[in-house]
CSV table of C-alpha atoms in Angstrom, one decimal:
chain,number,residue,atom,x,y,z
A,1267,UNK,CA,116.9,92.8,111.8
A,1268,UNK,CA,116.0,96.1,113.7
A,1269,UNK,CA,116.6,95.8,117.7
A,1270,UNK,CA,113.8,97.7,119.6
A,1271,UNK,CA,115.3,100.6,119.9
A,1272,UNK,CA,116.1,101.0,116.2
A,1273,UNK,CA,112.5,100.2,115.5
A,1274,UNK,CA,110.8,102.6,118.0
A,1275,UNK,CA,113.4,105.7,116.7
A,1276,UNK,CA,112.6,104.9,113.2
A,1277,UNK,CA,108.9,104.6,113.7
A,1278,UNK,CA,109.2,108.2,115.9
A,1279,UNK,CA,111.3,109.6,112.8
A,1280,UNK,CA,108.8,108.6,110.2
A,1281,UNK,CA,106.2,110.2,113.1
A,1282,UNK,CA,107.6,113.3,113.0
A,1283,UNK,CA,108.5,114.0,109.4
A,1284,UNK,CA,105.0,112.9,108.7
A,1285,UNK,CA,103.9,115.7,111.3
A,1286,UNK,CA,106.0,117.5,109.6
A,1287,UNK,CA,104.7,116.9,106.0
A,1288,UNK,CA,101.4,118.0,107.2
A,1289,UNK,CA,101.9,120.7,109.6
A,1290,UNK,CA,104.4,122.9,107.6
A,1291,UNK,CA,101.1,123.9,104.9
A,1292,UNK,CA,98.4,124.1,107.8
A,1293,UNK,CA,100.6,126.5,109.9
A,1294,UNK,CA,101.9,128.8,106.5
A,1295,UNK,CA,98.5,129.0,105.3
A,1296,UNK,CA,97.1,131.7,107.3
A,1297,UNK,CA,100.8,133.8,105.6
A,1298,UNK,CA,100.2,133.1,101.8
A,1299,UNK,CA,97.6,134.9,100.1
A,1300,UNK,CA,96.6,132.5,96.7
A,1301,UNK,CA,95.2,134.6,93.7
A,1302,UNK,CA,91.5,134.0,92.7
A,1303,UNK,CA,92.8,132.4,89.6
A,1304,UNK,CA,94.8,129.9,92.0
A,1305,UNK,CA,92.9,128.9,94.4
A,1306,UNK,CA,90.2,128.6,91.0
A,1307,UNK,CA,92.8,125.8,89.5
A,1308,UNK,CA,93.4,124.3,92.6
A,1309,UNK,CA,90.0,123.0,92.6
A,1310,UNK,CA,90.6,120.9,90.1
A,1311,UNK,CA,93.3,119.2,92.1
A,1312,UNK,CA,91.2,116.2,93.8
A,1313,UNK,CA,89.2,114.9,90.5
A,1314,UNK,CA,92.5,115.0,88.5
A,1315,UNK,CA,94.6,113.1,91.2
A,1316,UNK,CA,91.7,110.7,91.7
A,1317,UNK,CA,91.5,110.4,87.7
A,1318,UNK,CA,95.2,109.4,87.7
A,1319,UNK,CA,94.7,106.8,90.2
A,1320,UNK,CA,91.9,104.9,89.1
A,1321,UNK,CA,92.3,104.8,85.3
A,1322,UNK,CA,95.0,102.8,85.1
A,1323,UNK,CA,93.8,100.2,88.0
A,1324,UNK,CA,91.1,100.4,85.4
A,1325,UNK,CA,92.2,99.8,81.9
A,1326,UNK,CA,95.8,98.2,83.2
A,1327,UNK,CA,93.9,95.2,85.9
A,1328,UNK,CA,97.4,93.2,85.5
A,1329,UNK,CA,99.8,96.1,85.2
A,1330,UNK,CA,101.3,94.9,81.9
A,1331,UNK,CA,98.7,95.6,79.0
A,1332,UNK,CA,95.3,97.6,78.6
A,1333,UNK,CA,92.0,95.6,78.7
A,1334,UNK,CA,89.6,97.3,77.0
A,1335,UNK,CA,87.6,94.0,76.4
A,1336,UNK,CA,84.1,92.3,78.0
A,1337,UNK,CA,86.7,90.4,79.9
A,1338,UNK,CA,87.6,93.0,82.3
A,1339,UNK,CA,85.3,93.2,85.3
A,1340,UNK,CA,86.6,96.6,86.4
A,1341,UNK,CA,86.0,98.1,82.8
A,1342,UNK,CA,82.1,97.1,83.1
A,1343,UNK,CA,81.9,97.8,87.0
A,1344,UNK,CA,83.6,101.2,86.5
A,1345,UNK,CA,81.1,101.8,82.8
A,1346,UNK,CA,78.1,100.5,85.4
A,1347,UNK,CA,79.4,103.1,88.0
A,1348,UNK,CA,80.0,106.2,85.4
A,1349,UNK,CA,76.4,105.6,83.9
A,1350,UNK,CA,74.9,105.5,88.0
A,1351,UNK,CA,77.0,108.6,88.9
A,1352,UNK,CA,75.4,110.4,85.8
A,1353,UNK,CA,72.1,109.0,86.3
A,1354,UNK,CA,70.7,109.7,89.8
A,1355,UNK,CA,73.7,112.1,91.5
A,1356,UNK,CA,74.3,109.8,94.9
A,1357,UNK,CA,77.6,108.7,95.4
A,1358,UNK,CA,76.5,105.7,97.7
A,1359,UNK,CA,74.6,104.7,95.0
A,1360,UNK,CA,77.0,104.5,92.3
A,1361,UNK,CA,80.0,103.0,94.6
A,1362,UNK,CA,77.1,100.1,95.6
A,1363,UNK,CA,76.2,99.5,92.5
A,1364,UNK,CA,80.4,99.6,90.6
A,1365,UNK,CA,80.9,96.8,93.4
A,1366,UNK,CA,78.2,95.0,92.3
A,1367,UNK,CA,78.6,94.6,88.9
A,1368,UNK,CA,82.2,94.2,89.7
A,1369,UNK,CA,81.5,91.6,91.4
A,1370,UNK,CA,78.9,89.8,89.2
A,1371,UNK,CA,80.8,90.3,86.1
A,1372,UNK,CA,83.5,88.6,88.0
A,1373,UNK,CA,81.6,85.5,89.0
A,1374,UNK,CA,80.3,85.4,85.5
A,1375,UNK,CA,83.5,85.4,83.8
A,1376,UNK,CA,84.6,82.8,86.4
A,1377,UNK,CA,81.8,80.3,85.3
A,1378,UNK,CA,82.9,80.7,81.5
């Protein structure tokens, strides 16, 4: 168990190396100069991270084996949001309409 002090100079530590984390690239980035071709590739950064993060919350929903079956409600919310997103362009759209079928597949499978 952490006395007071302990916890107020870890939570200021983990303050300021989060500051840190942050501030260093902010700071430098008016002193590196990216190439055309870099700054091209790091456009690509945010869909691929993203990617990596939801496909296996996808395909893996109890973090042992892939579902790709009728029985997992994030496969047919996630097919139901792809087809949206494709469809009509509005992200608001497609997130309302994932959750939805998320949701209802869900309580569908529940009643089986």
């Amino acid at each position: 168990m952490l006395t007071p002090s302990q916890e107020a100079l870890l939570i200021s530590s983990m303050a300021i190396a989060t500051l840190a984390i942050r501030a260093v690239p902010i700071v430098m980035s008016g002193r590196i100069v990216l190439s055309d071709r870099m700054l091209q590739l790091l456009r690509y950064v945010p869909p691929v991270v993203l990617t990596a993060i939801i496909v296996p919350a996808v395909l893996i929903p109890d973090g042992q084996q892939v579902a790709l079956t009728y029985t997992n409600p994030r496969l047919i919310g996630a097919i139901a949001a792809i087809g949206v997103g494709l469809w009509r362009n509005n992200l608001l759209l497609t997130i309302a309409i994932g959750m939805a079928v998320f949701f209802l597949w869900q309580a569908i499978l529940a009643q089986l």
